Amino acid sequence: MTSVAMTIAGSDSGGGAGIQADLKTFQELGAFGTSAITAVTSQNTLGVHDVYALEVNNVVSQIKAVLDDFKVGAIKTGMLFSAEIIHGVAKTLKSYDLPMLVIDPVMIAKGGASLLLNEAVHSMKNELLPLATIITPNIPEAEVLTGLTIRSDSDVENAANRLITMGAKAVVLKGGHRDTKDYAEDLFLSAKGERFIMRSERIDTKDTHGTGCTFSAAIAARLAQGFTASDAVIDAKYFIQAAIANGLQLGTGHGPTNHWAYRKLSEKARKEVMIIE
Ligand SMILES: Nc1ncnc2c1ncn2[C@@H]1O[C@H](COP(=O)(O)OP(=O)(O)OP(=O)(O)O)[C@@H](O)[C@H]1O
Ligand SMILES: Cc1ncc(CO)c(N)n1
């Protein structure tokens, strides 16, 4: 049976992040991709030039159209933009037998543009976060959600624990934004007490546009296919490692990653990632 995954996110005209990155990732991992678009961004590797948010009713009707017809195994959320959209998404998802949910709490694009209004953080924390099978914040997002400052390894542990206390069943706290020069490492922690670190060599590249979107989409694809949460995040780390290490040098700013690298290079990526229990 073909597994179905869904993304609820914004469109990136540049194709490296958002809905476009999610659908490419689903496809590469063999999950059938469906979507609900929350906002249309005019975007390229240099930045976000315009944001047009859709009406909440339209976002909700896209979600319903998919969930009323398909057996969706896992959903990921990306750019949700406003408190109204978050409220509509959370309320709609709760009215279904909830599939597994990966929340990528997208806030700010690499060039600095806001993809989540400040007033929407409250709704993200209180309405959506408690529905998460896995939440995947980067460091600045985890700081906003927890109110903690994250510098040291123990800050990372504390913030991940706080996110579990706030209601997420599991957390991957991504280390892409930390000042670790030689490696990029992500902490996985679950409410059941599973804990490990995924460490890879830090790749010296400016082409990291959409890394978070791609990573969370890979987790959703694997959850839809029946992987456990920990196996799903590890495979997603291999996927993003292959995608960053084999960049495409497209555009003149922060270019996209290579979504099809994993197809041929998954064994190589496995060797480049250390799982530290
Ligand atoms: N230079 C790098 N080398 C290796 N891995 C990286 C690098 N940058 C990010 N990663 C990995 O990519 C994944 C995404 O992390 P990151 O913290 O960049 O997400 P993000 O900021 O949400 O991304 P974006 O906002 O661009 O979508 C993580 O697994 C992280 O460790
Ligand atoms: C639409 C969209 N979603 C997420 C991100 C974060 O990478 C982005 N730049 N654009």
mmCIF file of C-alpha atoms and ligand atoms in Angstrom:
data_model
loop_
_atom_site.group_PDB
_atom_site.id
_atom_site.type_symbol
_atom_site.label_atom_id
_atom_site.label_comp_id
_atom_site.label_asym_id
_atom_site.label_seq_id
_atom_site.Cartn_x
_atom_site.Cartn_y
_atom_site.Cartn_z
ATOM 1 C CA MET A 1 0.000 0.000 0.000
ATOM 2 C CA THR A 2 1.337 3.419 -0.897
ATOM 3 C CA SER A 3 1.835 5.615 2.159
ATOM 4 C CA VAL A 4 0.386 9.108 2.001
ATOM 5 C CA ALA A 5 2.046 12.129 3.633
ATOM 6 C CA MET A 6 0.718 15.667 3.814
ATOM 7 C CA THR A 7 2.357 19.074 4.162
ATOM 8 C CA ILE A 8 0.589 22.160 5.493
ATOM 9 C CA ALA A 9 3.004 24.967 4.623
ATOM 10 C CA GLY A 10 3.844 27.994 2.510
ATOM 11 C CA SER A 11 4.812 27.987 -1.148
ATOM 12 C CA ASP A 12 8.414 28.976 -2.004
ATOM 13 C CA SER A 13 8.587 30.120 -5.633
ATOM 14 C CA GLY A 14 12.340 29.389 -5.529
ATOM 15 C CA GLY A 15 11.619 25.712 -4.928
ATOM 16 C CA GLY A 16 14.157 25.096 -2.148
ATOM 17 C CA ALA A 17 11.936 25.386 0.930
ATOM 18 C CA GLY A 18 8.250 25.198 1.854
ATOM 19 C CA ILE A 19 5.686 23.090 0.002
ATOM 20 C CA GLN A 20 8.038 22.543 -2.933
ATOM 21 C CA ALA A 21 10.841 21.095 -0.767
ATOM 22 C CA ASP A 22 8.336 18.967 1.136
ATOM 23 C CA LEU A 23 6.758 17.393 -1.956
ATOM 24 C CA LYS A 24 10.171 16.698 -3.526
ATOM 25 C CA THR A 25 11.263 15.019 -0.297
ATOM 26 C CA PHE A 26 8.102 12.911 -0.034
ATOM 27 C CA GLN A 27 8.578 11.819 -3.642
ATOM 28 C CA GLU A 28 12.232 10.877 -3.136
ATOM 29 C CA LEU A 29 11.365 8.751 -0.123
ATOM 30 C CA GLY A 30 8.494 6.973 -1.880
ATOM 31 C CA ALA A 31 5.568 8.534 -0.013
ATOM 32 C CA PHE A 32 2.639 10.013 -1.983
ATOM 33 C CA GLY A 33 2.602 13.748 -1.275
ATOM 34 C CA THR A 34 -0.498 15.858 -0.617
ATOM 35 C CA SER A 35 -0.631 19.483 0.511
ATOM 36 C CA ALA A 36 -2.502 22.443 1.935
ATOM 37 C CA ILE A 37 -0.958 25.814 1.086
ATOM 38 C CA THR A 38 -1.091 28.446 3.840
ATOM 39 C CA ALA A 39 0.663 31.333 2.085
ATOM 40 C CA VAL A 40 2.286 32.151 -1.224
ATOM 41 C CA THR A 41 5.756 33.663 -0.934
ATOM 42 C CA SER A 42 7.669 35.348 -3.746
ATOM 43 C CA GLN A 43 11.079 34.022 -2.880
ATOM 44 C CA ASN A 44 14.432 33.117 -4.349
ATOM 45 C CA THR A 45 17.882 32.313 -2.974
ATOM 46 C CA LEU A 46 18.348 35.996 -2.062
ATOM 47 C CA GLY A 47 15.308 36.317 0.164
ATOM 48 C CA VAL A 48 11.555 36.674 0.596
ATOM 49 C CA HIS A 49 10.144 39.496 -1.553
ATOM 50 C CA ASP A 50 6.431 39.167 -0.802
ATOM 51 C CA VAL A 51 4.075 37.121 1.380
ATOM 52 C CA TYR A 52 0.396 36.569 0.600
ATOM 53 C CA ALA A 53 -1.437 34.575 3.262
ATOM 54 C CA LEU A 54 -4.510 32.605 2.211
ATOM 55 C CA GLU A 55 -7.893 32.921 3.908
ATOM 56 C CA VAL A 56 -8.204 30.533 6.859
ATOM 57 C CA ASN A 57 -11.341 28.989 5.349
ATOM 58 C CA ASN A 58 -9.408 28.089 2.250
ATOM 59 C CA VAL A 59 -6.565 26.511 4.225
ATOM 60 C CA VAL A 60 -9.090 24.496 6.249
ATOM 61 C CA SER A 61 -10.969 23.357 3.149
ATOM 62 C CA GLN A 62 -7.728 22.127 1.549
ATOM 63 C CA ILE A 63 -6.950 20.076 4.673
ATOM 64 C CA LYS A 64 -10.480 18.655 4.782
ATOM 65 C CA ALA A 65 -10.450 17.789 1.077
ATOM 66 C CA VAL A 66 -7.343 15.665 1.619
ATOM 67 C CA LEU A 67 -8.250 14.102 4.970
ATOM 68 C CA ASP A 68 -11.843 13.293 3.916
ATOM 69 C CA ASP A 69 -10.587 11.198 1.028
ATOM 70 C CA PHE A 70 -7.076 9.855 1.704
ATOM 71 C CA LYS A 71 -5.745 7.759 4.544
ATOM 72 C CA VAL A 72 -2.922 10.128 5.504
ATOM 73 C CA GLY A 73 -0.219 8.461 7.626
ATOM 74 C CA ALA A 74 1.602 11.598 8.728
ATOM 75 C CA ILE A 75 1.297 15.369 8.379
ATOM 76 C CA LYS A 76 3.979 18.026 8.680
ATOM 77 C CA THR A 77 3.374 21.704 9.258
ATOM 78 C CA GLY A 78 5.761 24.427 8.089
ATOM 79 C CA MET A 79 5.058 28.151 7.600
ATOM 80 C CA LEU A 80 1.672 28.903 9.207
ATOM 81 C CA PHE A 81 2.080 32.697 9.352
ATOM 82 C CA SER A 82 -0.834 33.858 11.556
ATOM 83 C CA ALA A 83 -2.678 33.003 14.759
ATOM 84 C CA GLU A 84 -5.867 32.549 12.709
ATOM 85 C CA ILE A 85 -4.268 29.961 10.437
ATOM 86 C CA ILE A 86 -2.732 28.094 13.383
ATOM 87 C CA HIS A 87 -6.102 28.045 15.139
ATOM 88 C CA GLY A 88 -7.862 26.794 11.971
ATOM 89 C CA VAL A 89 -5.239 24.083 11.390
ATOM 90 C CA ALA A 90 -5.234 22.874 15.020
ATOM 91 C CA LYS A 91 -9.042 22.818 15.270
ATOM 92 C CA THR A 92 -9.394 20.962 11.969
ATOM 93 C CA LEU A 93 -6.735 18.371 12.770
ATOM 94 C CA LYS A 94 -8.335 17.698 16.169
ATOM 95 C CA SER A 95 -11.670 16.958 14.478
ATOM 96 C CA TYR A 96 -10.075 13.952 12.695
ATOM 97 C CA ASP A 97 -8.560 10.757 14.006
ATOM 98 C CA LEU A 98 -5.239 12.587 14.178
ATOM 99 C CA PRO A 99 -2.451 11.180 11.984
ATOM 100 C CA MET A 100 1.083 11.535 13.266
ATOM 101 C CA LEU A 101 2.086 15.196 13.240
ATOM 102 C CA VAL A 102 5.530 16.708 12.694
ATOM 103 C CA ILE A 103 5.643 20.405 13.584
ATOM 104 C CA ASP A 104 8.442 22.474 12.091
ATOM 105 C CA PRO A 105 7.780 25.756 13.920
ATOM 106 C CA VAL A 106 8.993 27.971 11.070
ATOM 107 C CA MET A 107 9.473 31.587 12.200
ATOM 108 C CA ILE A 108 12.147 33.450 10.249
ATOM 109 C CA ALA A 109 13.631 32.799 6.784
ATOM 110 C CA LYS A 110 17.438 32.712 6.360
ATOM 111 C CA GLY A 111 17.438 36.286 4.971
ATOM 112 C CA GLY A 112 15.542 37.562 8.052
ATOM 113 C CA ALA A 113 11.957 37.782 6.710
ATOM 114 C CA SER A 114 9.223 36.906 9.195
ATOM 115 C CA LEU A 115 7.236 33.795 8.277
ATOM 116 C CA LEU A 116 5.266 33.815 11.555
ATOM 117 C CA LEU A 117 3.720 36.943 13.048
ATOM 118 C CA ASN A 118 4.856 37.666 16.628
ATOM 119 C CA GLU A 119 1.287 37.528 17.864
ATOM 120 C CA ALA A 120 0.980 33.945 16.541
ATOM 121 C CA VAL A 121 3.658 32.476 18.846
ATOM 122 C CA HIS A 122 1.098 32.082 21.625
ATOM 123 C CA SER A 123 -1.154 29.939 19.387
ATOM 124 C CA MET A 124 1.798 27.866 18.209
ATOM 125 C CA LYS A 125 2.698 27.107 21.845
ATOM 126 C CA ASN A 126 -0.777 26.530 23.202
ATOM 127 C CA GLU A 127 -2.838 25.137 20.335
ATOM 128 C CA LEU A 128 -0.465 23.309 17.998
ATOM 129 C CA LEU A 129 2.554 22.190 20.017
ATOM 130 C CA PRO A 130 0.528 19.844 22.283
ATOM 131 C CA LEU A 131 -0.560 17.905 19.147
ATOM 132 C CA ALA A 132 3.026 17.185 18.057
ATOM 133 C CA THR A 133 4.290 13.648 17.573
ATOM 134 C CA ILE A 134 7.634 15.363 16.918
ATOM 135 C CA ILE A 135 8.519 19.079 16.982
ATOM 136 C CA THR A 136 11.687 20.148 15.138
ATOM 137 C CA PRO A 137 12.749 23.668 16.167
ATOM 138 C CA ASN A 138 16.089 25.221 15.295
ATOM 139 C CA ILE A 139 17.894 27.054 18.112
ATOM 140 C CA PRO A 140 16.242 30.508 17.708
ATOM 141 C CA GLU A 141 12.778 28.886 17.403
ATOM 142 C CA ALA A 142 13.373 26.793 20.536
ATOM 143 C CA GLU A 143 14.404 29.974 22.371
ATOM 144 C CA VAL A 144 11.181 31.741 21.395
ATOM 145 C CA LEU A 145 8.992 28.737 22.286
ATOM 146 C CA THR A 146 10.623 28.032 25.661
ATOM 147 C CA GLY A 147 11.739 31.517 26.695
ATOM 148 C CA LEU A 148 15.193 30.057 27.458
ATOM 149 C CA THR A 149 18.542 31.244 26.114
ATOM 150 C CA ILE A 150 20.394 28.411 24.365
ATOM 151 C CA ARG A 151 24.197 28.523 24.228
ATOM 152 C CA SER A 152 25.650 25.421 25.887
ATOM 153 C CA ASP A 153 24.924 21.695 25.577
ATOM 154 C CA SER A 154 23.023 21.791 28.858
ATOM 155 C CA ASP A 155 20.894 24.694 27.557
ATOM 156 C CA VAL A 156 19.962 22.452 24.613
ATOM 157 C CA GLU A 157 18.968 19.619 26.998
ATOM 158 C CA ASN A 158 16.913 22.000 29.165
ATOM 159 C CA ALA A 159 15.078 23.473 26.197
ATOM 160 C CA ALA A 160 14.272 20.028 24.771
ATOM 161 C CA ASN A 161 12.957 18.922 28.164
ATOM 162 C CA ARG A 162 10.856 22.092 28.397
ATOM 163 C CA LEU A 163 9.285 21.386 24.981
ATOM 164 C CA ILE A 164 8.303 17.891 26.190
ATOM 165 C CA THR A 165 6.785 19.430 29.331
ATOM 166 C CA MET A 166 4.848 21.807 27.072
ATOM 167 C CA GLY A 167 3.178 18.805 25.400
ATOM 168 C CA ALA A 168 5.257 17.528 22.450
ATOM 169 C CA LYS A 169 5.699 13.733 22.444
ATOM 170 C CA ALA A 170 9.201 14.105 21.018
ATOM 171 C CA VAL A 171 11.631 16.844 20.039
ATOM 172 C CA VAL A 172 14.514 17.162 17.621
ATOM 173 C CA LEU A 173 16.388 20.305 18.618
ATOM 174 C CA LYS A 174 18.413 21.085 15.487
ATOM 175 C CA GLY A 175 21.912 22.436 15.823
ATOM 176 C CA GLY A 176 22.398 24.043 12.389
ATOM 177 C CA HIS A 177 22.474 27.516 14.004
ATOM 178 C CA ARG A 178 24.879 26.708 16.842
ATOM 179 C CA ASP A 179 28.449 27.977 16.809
ATOM 180 C CA THR A 180 29.911 24.462 16.717
ATOM 181 C CA LYS A 181 32.534 24.941 13.976
ATOM 182 C CA ASP A 182 33.328 21.341 13.072
ATOM 183 C CA TYR A 183 30.026 19.557 13.439
ATOM 184 C CA ALA A 184 26.266 20.066 13.266
ATOM 185 C CA GLU A 185 24.411 18.039 15.838
ATOM 186 C CA ASP A 186 20.767 17.559 16.683
ATOM 187 C CA LEU A 187 19.348 16.276 19.975
ATOM 188 C CA PHE A 188 16.423 13.823 19.932
ATOM 189 C CA LEU A 189 14.408 13.490 23.119
ATOM 190 C CA SER A 190 11.049 11.770 23.642
ATOM 191 C CA ALA A 191 8.468 11.829 26.414
ATOM 192 C CA LYS A 192 9.222 8.105 26.830
ATOM 193 C CA GLY A 193 12.790 9.038 27.761
ATOM 194 C CA GLU A 194 14.609 8.056 24.553
ATOM 195 C CA ARG A 195 17.562 10.340 23.969
ATOM 196 C CA PHE A 196 20.370 10.480 21.422
ATOM 197 C CA ILE A 197 22.441 12.957 19.446
ATOM 198 C CA MET A 198 22.851 12.893 15.676
ATOM 199 C CA ARG A 199 26.204 14.398 14.757
ATOM 200 C CA SER A 200 27.566 15.146 11.284
ATOM 201 C CA GLU A 201 30.547 17.091 10.075
ATOM 202 C CA ARG A 202 29.558 20.735 9.475
ATOM 203 C CA ILE A 203 29.565 21.224 5.712
ATOM 204 C CA ASP A 204 31.114 24.499 4.622
ATOM 205 C CA THR A 205 28.434 25.815 2.259
ATOM 206 C CA LYS A 206 26.085 28.760 1.917
ATOM 207 C CA ASP A 207 23.517 26.516 0.224
ATOM 208 C CA THR A 208 21.345 25.637 3.195
ATOM 209 C CA HIS A 209 18.026 27.132 2.095
ATOM 210 C CA GLY A 210 15.172 24.884 3.182
ATOM 211 C CA THR A 211 17.214 22.468 5.299
ATOM 212 C CA GLY A 212 14.626 22.525 8.102
ATOM 213 C CA CYS A 213 11.675 22.022 5.722
ATOM 214 C CA THR A 214 13.407 19.130 3.977
ATOM 215 C CA PHE A 215 14.410 17.487 7.268
ATOM 216 C CA SER A 216 10.884 17.635 8.758
ATOM 217 C CA ALA A 217 9.314 16.422 5.493
ATOM 218 C CA ALA A 218 11.647 13.416 5.502
ATOM 219 C CA ILE A 219 10.563 12.624 9.075
ATOM 220 C CA ALA A 220 6.882 12.806 8.041
ATOM 221 C CA ALA A 221 7.460 10.545 5.014
ATOM 222 C CA ARG A 222 9.137 7.914 7.177
ATOM 223 C CA LEU A 223 6.469 8.111 9.918
ATOM 224 C CA ALA A 224 3.788 7.632 7.228
ATOM 225 C CA GLN A 225 5.665 4.508 6.136
ATOM 226 C CA GLY A 226 5.601 3.035 9.633
ATOM 227 C CA PHE A 227 9.051 3.947 10.948
ATOM 228 C CA THR A 228 9.283 4.590 14.702
ATOM 229 C CA ALA A 229 9.914 8.212 15.708
ATOM 230 C CA SER A 230 13.603 7.552 16.403
ATOM 231 C CA ASP A 231 14.176 5.598 13.163
ATOM 232 C CA ALA A 232 12.324 8.306 11.207
ATOM 233 C CA VAL A 233 14.493 11.139 12.530
ATOM 234 C CA ILE A 234 17.725 9.196 11.943
ATOM 235 C CA ASP A 235 16.798 8.457 8.334
ATOM 236 C CA ALA A 236 15.791 12.116 7.890
ATOM 237 C CA LYS A 237 19.243 13.145 9.152
ATOM 238 C CA TYR A 238 20.855 10.901 6.480
ATOM 239 C CA PHE A 239 18.565 12.499 3.896
ATOM 240 C CA ILE A 240 19.461 16.087 4.849
ATOM 241 C CA GLN A 241 23.162 15.224 5.156
ATOM 242 C CA ALA A 242 23.191 13.893 1.564
ATOM 243 C CA ALA A 243 21.157 16.907 0.394
ATOM 244 C CA ILE A 244 23.513 19.505 1.957
ATOM 245 C CA ALA A 245 26.766 17.686 1.099
ATOM 246 C CA ASN A 246 25.851 17.476 -2.592
ATOM 247 C CA GLY A 247 24.557 21.016 -3.184
ATOM 248 C CA LEU A 248 23.463 22.142 -6.622
ATOM 249 C CA GLN A 249 24.982 25.640 -6.719
ATOM 250 C CA LEU A 250 21.760 27.206 -7.940
ATOM 251 C CA GLY A 251 20.950 30.895 -7.571
ATOM 252 C CA THR A 252 23.276 33.598 -6.274
ATOM 253 C CA GLY A 253 22.326 33.643 -2.578
ATOM 254 C CA HIS A 254 21.559 30.806 -0.146
ATOM 255 C CA GLY A 255 20.906 28.039 -2.658
ATOM 256 C CA PRO A 256 18.657 25.004 -2.215
ATOM 257 C CA THR A 257 19.848 21.571 -1.166
ATOM 258 C CA ASN A 258 19.951 18.526 -3.434
ATOM 259 C CA HIS A 259 16.778 16.539 -2.831
ATOM 260 C CA TRP A 260 17.759 13.628 -5.038
ATOM 261 C CA ALA A 261 21.246 13.018 -3.572
ATOM 262 C CA TYR A 262 19.919 10.526 -0.996
ATOM 263 C CA ARG A 263 18.736 8.242 -3.815
ATOM 264 C CA LYS A 264 22.315 7.361 -4.768
ATOM 265 C CA LEU A 265 24.281 8.456 -1.717
ATOM 266 C CA SER A 266 22.357 7.178 1.303
ATOM 267 C CA GLU A 267 25.135 4.713 2.239
ATOM 268 C CA LYS A 268 27.734 7.508 2.128
ATOM 269 C CA ALA A 269 25.489 9.776 4.236
ATOM 270 C CA ARG A 270 25.031 7.008 6.823
ATOM 271 C CA LYS A 271 28.818 6.900 7.281
ATOM 272 C CA GLU A 272 28.925 10.683 7.718
ATOM 273 C CA VAL A 273 26.419 10.749 10.595
ATOM 274 C CA MET A 274 27.238 9.496 14.094
ATOM 275 C CA ILE A 275 24.438 8.464 16.432
ATOM 276 C CA ILE A 276 25.583 9.103 20.000
ATOM 277 C CA GLU A 277 23.418 7.446 22.672
HETATM 278 N N1 LIG B 1 26.347 23.369 7.435
HETATM 279 C C1 LIG B 1 25.721 22.243 7.806
HETATM 280 N N2 LIG B 1 26.370 21.056 7.727
HETATM 281 C C2 LIG B 1 25.768 19.902 8.084
HETATM 282 N N3 LIG B 1 24.495 19.840 8.541
HETATM 283 C C3 LIG B 1 23.801 20.988 8.660
HETATM 284 C C4 LIG B 1 24.374 22.251 8.300
HETATM 285 N N4 LIG B 1 23.424 23.216 8.503
HETATM 286 C C5 LIG B 1 22.334 22.585 8.954
HETATM 287 N N5 LIG B 1 22.551 21.248 9.072
HETATM 288 C C6 LIG B 1 21.572 20.235 9.496
HETATM 289 O O1 LIG B 1 20.383 20.455 8.740
HETATM 290 C C7 LIG B 1 19.229 20.182 9.532
HETATM 291 C C8 LIG B 1 18.357 21.440 9.589
HETATM 292 O O2 LIG B 1 18.903 22.293 10.580
HETATM 293 P P1 LIG B 1 18.797 23.859 10.667
HETATM 294 O O3 LIG B 1 19.125 24.213 12.072
HETATM 295 O O4 LIG B 1 19.622 24.464 9.561
HETATM 296 O O5 LIG B 1 17.256 24.083 10.324
HETATM 297 P P2 LIG B 1 16.466 25.382 10.007
HETATM 298 O O6 LIG B 1 17.192 26.580 10.512
HETATM 299 O O7 LIG B 1 15.101 25.166 10.522
HETATM 300 O O8 LIG B 1 16.453 25.445 8.425
HETATM 301 P P3 LIG B 1 15.639 26.460 7.430
HETATM 302 O O9 LIG B 1 15.102 27.585 8.258
HETATM 303 O O10 LIG B 1 16.632 26.887 6.405
HETATM 304 O O11 LIG B 1 14.576 25.639 6.790
HETATM 305 C C9 LIG B 1 19.766 19.714 10.877
HETATM 306 O O12 LIG B 1 19.852 18.302 10.859
HETATM 307 C C10 LIG B 1 21.149 20.369 10.955
HETATM 308 O O13 LIG B 1 22.033 19.691 11.819
HETATM 309 C C1 LIG B 2 7.621 29.071 2.370
HETATM 310 C C2 LIG B 2 8.790 28.901 3.270
HETATM 311 N N1 LIG B 2 8.688 28.046 4.307
HETATM 312 C C3 LIG B 2 9.731 27.863 5.140
HETATM 313 C C4 LIG B 2 10.919 28.536 4.955
HETATM 314 C C5 LIG B 2 12.082 28.359 5.928
HETATM 315 O O1 LIG B 2 13.171 27.844 5.316
HETATM 316 C C6 LIG B 2 11.000 29.415 3.845
HETATM 317 N N2 LIG B 2 12.127 30.111 3.584
HETATM 318 N N3 LIG B 2 9.924 29.574 3.037
#
